[in-house]
Short mmCIF file of C-alpha atoms in Angstrom, two decimals:
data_model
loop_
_atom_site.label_atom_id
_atom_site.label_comp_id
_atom_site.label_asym_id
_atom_site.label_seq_id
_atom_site.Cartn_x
_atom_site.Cartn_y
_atom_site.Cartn_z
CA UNK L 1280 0.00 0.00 0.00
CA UNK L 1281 1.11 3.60 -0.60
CA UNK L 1282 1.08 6.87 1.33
CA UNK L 1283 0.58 9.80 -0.89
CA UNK L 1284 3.22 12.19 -0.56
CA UNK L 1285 2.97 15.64 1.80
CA UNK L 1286 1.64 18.14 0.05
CA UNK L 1287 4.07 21.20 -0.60
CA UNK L 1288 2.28 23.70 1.60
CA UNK L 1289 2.56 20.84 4.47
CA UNK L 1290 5.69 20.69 5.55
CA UNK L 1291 6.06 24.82 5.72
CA UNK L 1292 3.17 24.64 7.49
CA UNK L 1293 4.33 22.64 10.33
CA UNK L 1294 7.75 24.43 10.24
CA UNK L 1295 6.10 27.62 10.92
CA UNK L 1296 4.51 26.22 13.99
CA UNK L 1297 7.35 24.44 15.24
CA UNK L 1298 9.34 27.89 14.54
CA UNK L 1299 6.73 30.31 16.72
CA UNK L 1300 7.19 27.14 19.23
CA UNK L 1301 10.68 27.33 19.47
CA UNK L 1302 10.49 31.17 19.59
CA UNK L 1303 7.30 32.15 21.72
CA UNK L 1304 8.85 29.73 24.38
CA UNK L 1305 11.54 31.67 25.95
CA UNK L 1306 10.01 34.82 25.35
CA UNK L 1307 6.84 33.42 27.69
CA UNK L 1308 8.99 32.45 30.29
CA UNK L 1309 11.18 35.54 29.77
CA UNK L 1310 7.61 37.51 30.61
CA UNK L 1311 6.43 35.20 33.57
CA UNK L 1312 9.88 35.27 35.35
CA UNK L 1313 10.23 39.30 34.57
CA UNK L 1314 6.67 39.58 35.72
CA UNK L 1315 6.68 37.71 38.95
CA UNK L 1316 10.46 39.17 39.82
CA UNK L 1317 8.74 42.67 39.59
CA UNK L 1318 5.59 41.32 42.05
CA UNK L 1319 7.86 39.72 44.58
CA UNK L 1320 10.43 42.21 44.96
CA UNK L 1321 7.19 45.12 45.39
CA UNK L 1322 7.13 43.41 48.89
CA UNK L 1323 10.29 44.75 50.01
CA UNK L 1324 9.65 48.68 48.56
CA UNK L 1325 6.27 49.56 50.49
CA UNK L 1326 5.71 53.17 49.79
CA UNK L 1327 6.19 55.51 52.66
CA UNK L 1328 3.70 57.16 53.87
CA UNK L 1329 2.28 59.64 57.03
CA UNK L 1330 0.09 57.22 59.74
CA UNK L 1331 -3.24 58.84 60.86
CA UNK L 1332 -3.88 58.56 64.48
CA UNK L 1333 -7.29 56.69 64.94
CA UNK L 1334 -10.02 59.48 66.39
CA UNK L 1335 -11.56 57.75 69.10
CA UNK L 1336 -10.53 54.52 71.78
CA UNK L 1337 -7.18 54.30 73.59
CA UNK L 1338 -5.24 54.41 70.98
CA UNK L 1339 -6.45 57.63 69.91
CA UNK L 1340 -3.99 58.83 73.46
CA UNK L 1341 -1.41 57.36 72.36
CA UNK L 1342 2.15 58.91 73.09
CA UNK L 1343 4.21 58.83 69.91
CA UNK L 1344 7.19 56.47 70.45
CA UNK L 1345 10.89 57.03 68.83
CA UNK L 1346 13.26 54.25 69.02
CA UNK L 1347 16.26 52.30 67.78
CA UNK L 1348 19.92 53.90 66.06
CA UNK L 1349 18.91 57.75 65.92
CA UNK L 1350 15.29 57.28 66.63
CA UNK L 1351 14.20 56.29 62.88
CA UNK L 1352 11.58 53.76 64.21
CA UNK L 1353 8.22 55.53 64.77
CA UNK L 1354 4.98 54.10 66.58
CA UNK L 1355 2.77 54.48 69.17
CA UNK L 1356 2.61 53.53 72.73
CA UNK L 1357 -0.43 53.38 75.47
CA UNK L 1358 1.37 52.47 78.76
CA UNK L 1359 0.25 49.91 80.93
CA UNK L 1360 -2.29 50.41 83.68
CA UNK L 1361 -1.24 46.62 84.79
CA UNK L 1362 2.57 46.79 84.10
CA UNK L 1363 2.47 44.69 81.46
CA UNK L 1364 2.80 45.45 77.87
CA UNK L 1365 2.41 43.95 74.41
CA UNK L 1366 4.61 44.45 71.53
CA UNK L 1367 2.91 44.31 67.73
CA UNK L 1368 4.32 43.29 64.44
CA UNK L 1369 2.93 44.05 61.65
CA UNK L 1370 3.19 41.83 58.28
CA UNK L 1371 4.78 43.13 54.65
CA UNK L 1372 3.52 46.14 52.94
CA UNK L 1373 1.77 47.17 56.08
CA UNK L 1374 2.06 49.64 58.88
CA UNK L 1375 1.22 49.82 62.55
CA UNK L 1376 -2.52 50.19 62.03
CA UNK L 1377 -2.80 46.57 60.55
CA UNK L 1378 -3.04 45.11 64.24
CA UNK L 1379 -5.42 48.25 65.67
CA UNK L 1380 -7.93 46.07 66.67
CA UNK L 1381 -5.83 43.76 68.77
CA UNK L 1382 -3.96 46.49 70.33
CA UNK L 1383 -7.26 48.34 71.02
CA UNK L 1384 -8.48 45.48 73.13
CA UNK L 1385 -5.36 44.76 75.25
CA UNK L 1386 -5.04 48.56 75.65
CA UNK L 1387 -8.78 48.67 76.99
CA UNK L 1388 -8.12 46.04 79.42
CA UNK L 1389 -4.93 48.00 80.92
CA UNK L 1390 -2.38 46.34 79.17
CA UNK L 1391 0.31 49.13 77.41
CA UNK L 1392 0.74 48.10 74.01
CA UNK L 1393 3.44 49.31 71.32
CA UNK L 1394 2.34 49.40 67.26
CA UNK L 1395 5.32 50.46 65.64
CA UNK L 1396 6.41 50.84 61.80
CA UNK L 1397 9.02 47.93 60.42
CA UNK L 1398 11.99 49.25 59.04
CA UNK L 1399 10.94 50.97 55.52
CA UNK L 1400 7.18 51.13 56.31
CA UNK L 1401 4.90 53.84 56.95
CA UNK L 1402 7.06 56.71 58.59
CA UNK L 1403 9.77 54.73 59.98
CA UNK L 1404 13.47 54.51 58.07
CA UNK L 1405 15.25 51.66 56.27
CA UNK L 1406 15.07 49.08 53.63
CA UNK L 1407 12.62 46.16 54.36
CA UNK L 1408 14.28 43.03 53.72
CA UNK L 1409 12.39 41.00 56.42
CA UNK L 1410 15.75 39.71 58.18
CA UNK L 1411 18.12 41.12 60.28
CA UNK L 1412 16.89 44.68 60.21
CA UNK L 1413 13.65 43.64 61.43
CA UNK L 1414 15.40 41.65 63.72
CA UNK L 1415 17.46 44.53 65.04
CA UNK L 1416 14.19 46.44 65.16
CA UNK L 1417 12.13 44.05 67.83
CA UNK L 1418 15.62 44.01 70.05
CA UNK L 1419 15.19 48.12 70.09
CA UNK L 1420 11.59 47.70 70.68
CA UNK L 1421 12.26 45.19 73.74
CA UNK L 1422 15.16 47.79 74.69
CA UNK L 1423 12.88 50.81 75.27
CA UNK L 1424 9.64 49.10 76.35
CA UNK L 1425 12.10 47.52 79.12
CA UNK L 1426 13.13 51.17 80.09
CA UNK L 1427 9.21 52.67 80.48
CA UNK L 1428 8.25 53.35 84.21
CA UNK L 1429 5.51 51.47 84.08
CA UNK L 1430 6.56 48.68 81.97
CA UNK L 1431 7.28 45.58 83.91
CA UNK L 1432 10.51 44.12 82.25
CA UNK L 1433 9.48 40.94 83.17
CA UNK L 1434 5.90 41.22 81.78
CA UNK L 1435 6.31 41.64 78.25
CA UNK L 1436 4.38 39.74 74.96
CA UNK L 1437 4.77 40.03 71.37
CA UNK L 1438 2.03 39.72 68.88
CA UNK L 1439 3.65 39.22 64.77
CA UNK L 1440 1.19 38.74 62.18
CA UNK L 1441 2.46 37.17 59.30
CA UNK L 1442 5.88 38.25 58.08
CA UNK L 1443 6.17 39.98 61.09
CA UNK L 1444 5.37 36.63 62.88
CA UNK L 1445 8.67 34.99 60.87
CA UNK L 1446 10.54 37.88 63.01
CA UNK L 1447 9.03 38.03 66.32
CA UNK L 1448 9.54 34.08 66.11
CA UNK L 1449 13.27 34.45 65.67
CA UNK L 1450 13.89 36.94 68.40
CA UNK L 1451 11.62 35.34 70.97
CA UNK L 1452 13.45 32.04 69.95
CA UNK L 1453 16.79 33.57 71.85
CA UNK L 1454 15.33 36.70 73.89
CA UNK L 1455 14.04 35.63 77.12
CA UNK L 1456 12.46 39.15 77.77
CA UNK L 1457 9.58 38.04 75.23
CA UNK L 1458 7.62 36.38 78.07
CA UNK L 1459 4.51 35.36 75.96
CA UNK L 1460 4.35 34.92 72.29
CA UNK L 1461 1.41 35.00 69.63
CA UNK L 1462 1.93 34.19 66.50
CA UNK L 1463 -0.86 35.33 63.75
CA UNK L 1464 -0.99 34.42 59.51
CA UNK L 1465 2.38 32.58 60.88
CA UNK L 1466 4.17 29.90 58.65
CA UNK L 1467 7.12 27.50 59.10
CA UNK L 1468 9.50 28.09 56.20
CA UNK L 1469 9.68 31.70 54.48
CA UNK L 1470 11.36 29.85 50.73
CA UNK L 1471 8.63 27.15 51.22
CA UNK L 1472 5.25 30.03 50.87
CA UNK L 1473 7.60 32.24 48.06
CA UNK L 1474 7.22 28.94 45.97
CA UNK L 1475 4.07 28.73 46.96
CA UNK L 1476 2.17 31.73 46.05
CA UNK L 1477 4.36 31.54 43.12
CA UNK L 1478 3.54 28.03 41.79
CA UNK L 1479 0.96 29.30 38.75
CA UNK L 1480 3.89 28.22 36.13
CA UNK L 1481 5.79 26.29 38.44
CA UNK L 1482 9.82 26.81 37.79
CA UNK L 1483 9.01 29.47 35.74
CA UNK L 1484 7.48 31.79 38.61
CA UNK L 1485 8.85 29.97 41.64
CA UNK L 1486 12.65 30.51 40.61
CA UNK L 1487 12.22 34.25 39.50
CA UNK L 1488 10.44 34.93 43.43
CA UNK L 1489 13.22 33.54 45.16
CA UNK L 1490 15.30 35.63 43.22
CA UNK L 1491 13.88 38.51 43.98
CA UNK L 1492 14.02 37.62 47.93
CA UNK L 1493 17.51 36.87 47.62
CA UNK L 1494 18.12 40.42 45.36
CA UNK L 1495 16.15 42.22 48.36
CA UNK L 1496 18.81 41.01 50.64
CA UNK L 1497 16.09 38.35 52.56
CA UNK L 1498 17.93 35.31 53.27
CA UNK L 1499 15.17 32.95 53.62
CA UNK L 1500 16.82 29.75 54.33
CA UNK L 1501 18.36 32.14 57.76
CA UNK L 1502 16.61 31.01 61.12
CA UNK L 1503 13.39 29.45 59.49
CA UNK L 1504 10.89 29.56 62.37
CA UNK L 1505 10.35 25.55 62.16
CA UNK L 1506 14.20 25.46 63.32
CA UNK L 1507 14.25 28.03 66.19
CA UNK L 1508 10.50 27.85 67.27
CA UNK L 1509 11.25 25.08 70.08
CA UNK L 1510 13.59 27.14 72.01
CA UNK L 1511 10.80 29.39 73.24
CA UNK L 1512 9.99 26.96 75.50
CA UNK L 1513 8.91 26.74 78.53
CA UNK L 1514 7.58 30.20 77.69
CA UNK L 1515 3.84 30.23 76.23
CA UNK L 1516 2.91 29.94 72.18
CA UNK L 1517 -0.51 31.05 70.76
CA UNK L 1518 -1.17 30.64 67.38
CA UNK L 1519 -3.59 32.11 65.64
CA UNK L 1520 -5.12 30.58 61.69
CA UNK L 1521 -7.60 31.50 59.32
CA UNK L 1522 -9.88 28.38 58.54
CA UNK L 1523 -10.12 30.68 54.82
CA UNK L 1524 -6.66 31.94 54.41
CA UNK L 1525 -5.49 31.97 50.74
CA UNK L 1526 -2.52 33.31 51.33
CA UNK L 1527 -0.79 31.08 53.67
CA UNK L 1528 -1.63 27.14 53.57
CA UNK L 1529 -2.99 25.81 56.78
CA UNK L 1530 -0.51 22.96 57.04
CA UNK L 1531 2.39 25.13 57.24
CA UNK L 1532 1.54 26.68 60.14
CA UNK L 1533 0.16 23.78 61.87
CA UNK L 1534 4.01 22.38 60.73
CA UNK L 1535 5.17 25.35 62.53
CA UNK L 1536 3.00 24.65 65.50
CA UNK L 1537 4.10 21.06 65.34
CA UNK L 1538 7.62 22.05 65.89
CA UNK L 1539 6.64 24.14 68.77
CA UNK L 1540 7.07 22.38 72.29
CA UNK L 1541 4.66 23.32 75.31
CA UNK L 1542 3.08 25.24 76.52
CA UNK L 1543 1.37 25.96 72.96
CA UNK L 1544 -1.97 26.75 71.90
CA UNK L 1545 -3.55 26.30 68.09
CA UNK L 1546 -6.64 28.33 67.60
CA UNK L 1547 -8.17 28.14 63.82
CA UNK L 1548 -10.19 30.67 63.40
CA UNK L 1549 -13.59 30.13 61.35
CA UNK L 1550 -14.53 32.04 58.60
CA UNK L 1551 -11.41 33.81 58.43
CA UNK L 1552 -8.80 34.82 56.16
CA UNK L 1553 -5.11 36.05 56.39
CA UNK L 1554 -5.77 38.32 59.12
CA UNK L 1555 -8.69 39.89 60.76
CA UNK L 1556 -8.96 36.96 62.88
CA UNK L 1557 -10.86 39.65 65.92
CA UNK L 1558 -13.23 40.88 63.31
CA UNK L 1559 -14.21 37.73 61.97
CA UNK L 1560 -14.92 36.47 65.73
CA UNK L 1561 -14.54 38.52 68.35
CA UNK L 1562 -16.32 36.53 70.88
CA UNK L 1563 -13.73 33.89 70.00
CA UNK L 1564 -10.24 35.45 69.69
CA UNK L 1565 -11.25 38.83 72.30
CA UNK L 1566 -11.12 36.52 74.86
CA UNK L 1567 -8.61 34.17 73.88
CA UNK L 1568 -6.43 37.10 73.40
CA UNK L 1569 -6.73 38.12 76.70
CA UNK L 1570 -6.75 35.17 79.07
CA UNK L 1571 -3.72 34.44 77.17
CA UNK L 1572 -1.90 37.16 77.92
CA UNK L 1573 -3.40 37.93 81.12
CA UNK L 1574 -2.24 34.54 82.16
CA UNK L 1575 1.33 34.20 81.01
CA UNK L 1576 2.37 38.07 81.82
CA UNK L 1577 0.90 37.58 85.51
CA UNK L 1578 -1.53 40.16 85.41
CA UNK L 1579 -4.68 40.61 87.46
CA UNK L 1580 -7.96 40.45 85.10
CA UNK L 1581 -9.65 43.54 84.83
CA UNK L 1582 -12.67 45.00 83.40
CA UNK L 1583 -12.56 47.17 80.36
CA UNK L 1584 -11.96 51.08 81.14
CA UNK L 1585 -14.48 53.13 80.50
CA UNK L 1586 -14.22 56.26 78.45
CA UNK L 1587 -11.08 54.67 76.51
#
């Protein structure tokens, strides 16, 4: 039997194809790499901007705080009414008002609470590279909380939300003044969640991320919280997870939580996302907040003040 022979305009045909094949391909990873380079290296240039002090609650008294080499950290600090105080991190491309809510309540219930700018963010100085600057930034935090009046030295918490949790997780690991430790949006290993939220076009947008952490100076493979997180014992852990969160996978902060030791608590919070775990149930986290820290700073529980 015989096959007829291709026809002349076949084999051009197919050449073409093959041709745009060979060609398009680099040039669409060329865009997806350039692309998500672009998105993940955004994290680490927030734009600066001036913080509005909220109009009405405790915060709205709040003293305006200076801290760290020549004062270039800026936030806000309620003192306590109970000597104990709580410090906040906030996560990337964020400022001190991310955790209002939180600090609202604690400050209510006569706990002093600091909300401060990470380096880079809002009004404070520096280039964010989510590493040792933040790092450096939480030791001058614990340094002039520890020299307030009415700060207890001995009676201070930290609350990180997300990449801010990565940081207060470190320090806490090896800082013994962090008496009580919450840990919000948290995850175990910072290269691990680049690759994922980058995994559209696998290779193609999970290489081209980690290059942009590693051109922002974030060394992601430094002090992963799943390798330091056990040396916070016996102080307390409270973690804090969105039963909705899209942004960072449950199972790698229940890894995190895993690695923990006691005393730990895991609190997954329905119905919500990455963050706004208060709003989404106050009658849940309020109070869990609260006895938590109320508990493990050795304060006496106290009704909410009125007029704050």
């Amino acid at each position: 039997m015989f096959t007829s022979a291709p026809s002349s305009t076949t084999l051009p045909w197919r050449r073409r194809v093959a041709l745009a094949v060979a060609l398009g391909a680099p040039l669409f990873a060329l865009a997806i790499g350039a692309r998500t380079f672009r998105r993940e290296l955004a994290y680490y240039r927030p734009k600066r901007r001036a913080i509005a002090r909220p109009t009405s609650g405790a915060l709205a008294h709040a003293r305006d705080f200076r801290f760290g080499r020549g004062d270039t950290l800026r936030g806000w600090f309620v003192p306590p009414r109970n000597g104990a105080a709580v410090i906040f991190l906030h996560g990337s491309g964020a400022d001190r008002t991310q955790l209002l809510p939180e600090a609202e309540l604690l400050a209510t219930h006569g706990f002093g609470v600091l909300v401060y700018d990470s380096p880079g963010h809002g009004e404070s100085a520096g280039v964010p590279t989510w590493d040792a600057p933040e790092r450096a930034a939480l030791d001058a935090a614990l340094d002039a909380l520890s020299a307030e009046p009415l700060v207890d030295p001995h009676k201070i918490g930290v609350f990180g939300f997300s990449a801010g949790s990565t940081v207060a997780t470190q320090v806490a690991a090896g800082d013994t003044r962090v008496r009580a430790l919450v840990l919000a949006g948290t995850y175990a290993e910072p290269a691990e969640l680049t690759r994922y939220q980058n995994r559209r076009w696998g290779v193609l947008s999970e290489l081209p991320a980690l290059w942009a952490d590693a051109w922002a100076g974030s060394a992601l493979e430094t002090l992963r919280p799943r390798d330091v997180i056990a040396f916070l014992s016996p102080r307390p852990l409270l973690v804090l997870c969105g039963e909705n969160d899209q942004v960072v996978p449950r199972e790698q902060t229940e890894r995190l939580f895993d690695a923990a030791r006691e005393p730990k608590t895991l609190i997954v919070v329905p119905d919500a996302g990455h963050g706004d775990f208060l709003q989404a149930q106050p009658a849940l986290v309020g109070p869990a907040l609260l006895d938590f820290f109320t508990r493990n700073l050795e304060v006496r529980p106290r009704a909410a003040a009125s007029g704050d």
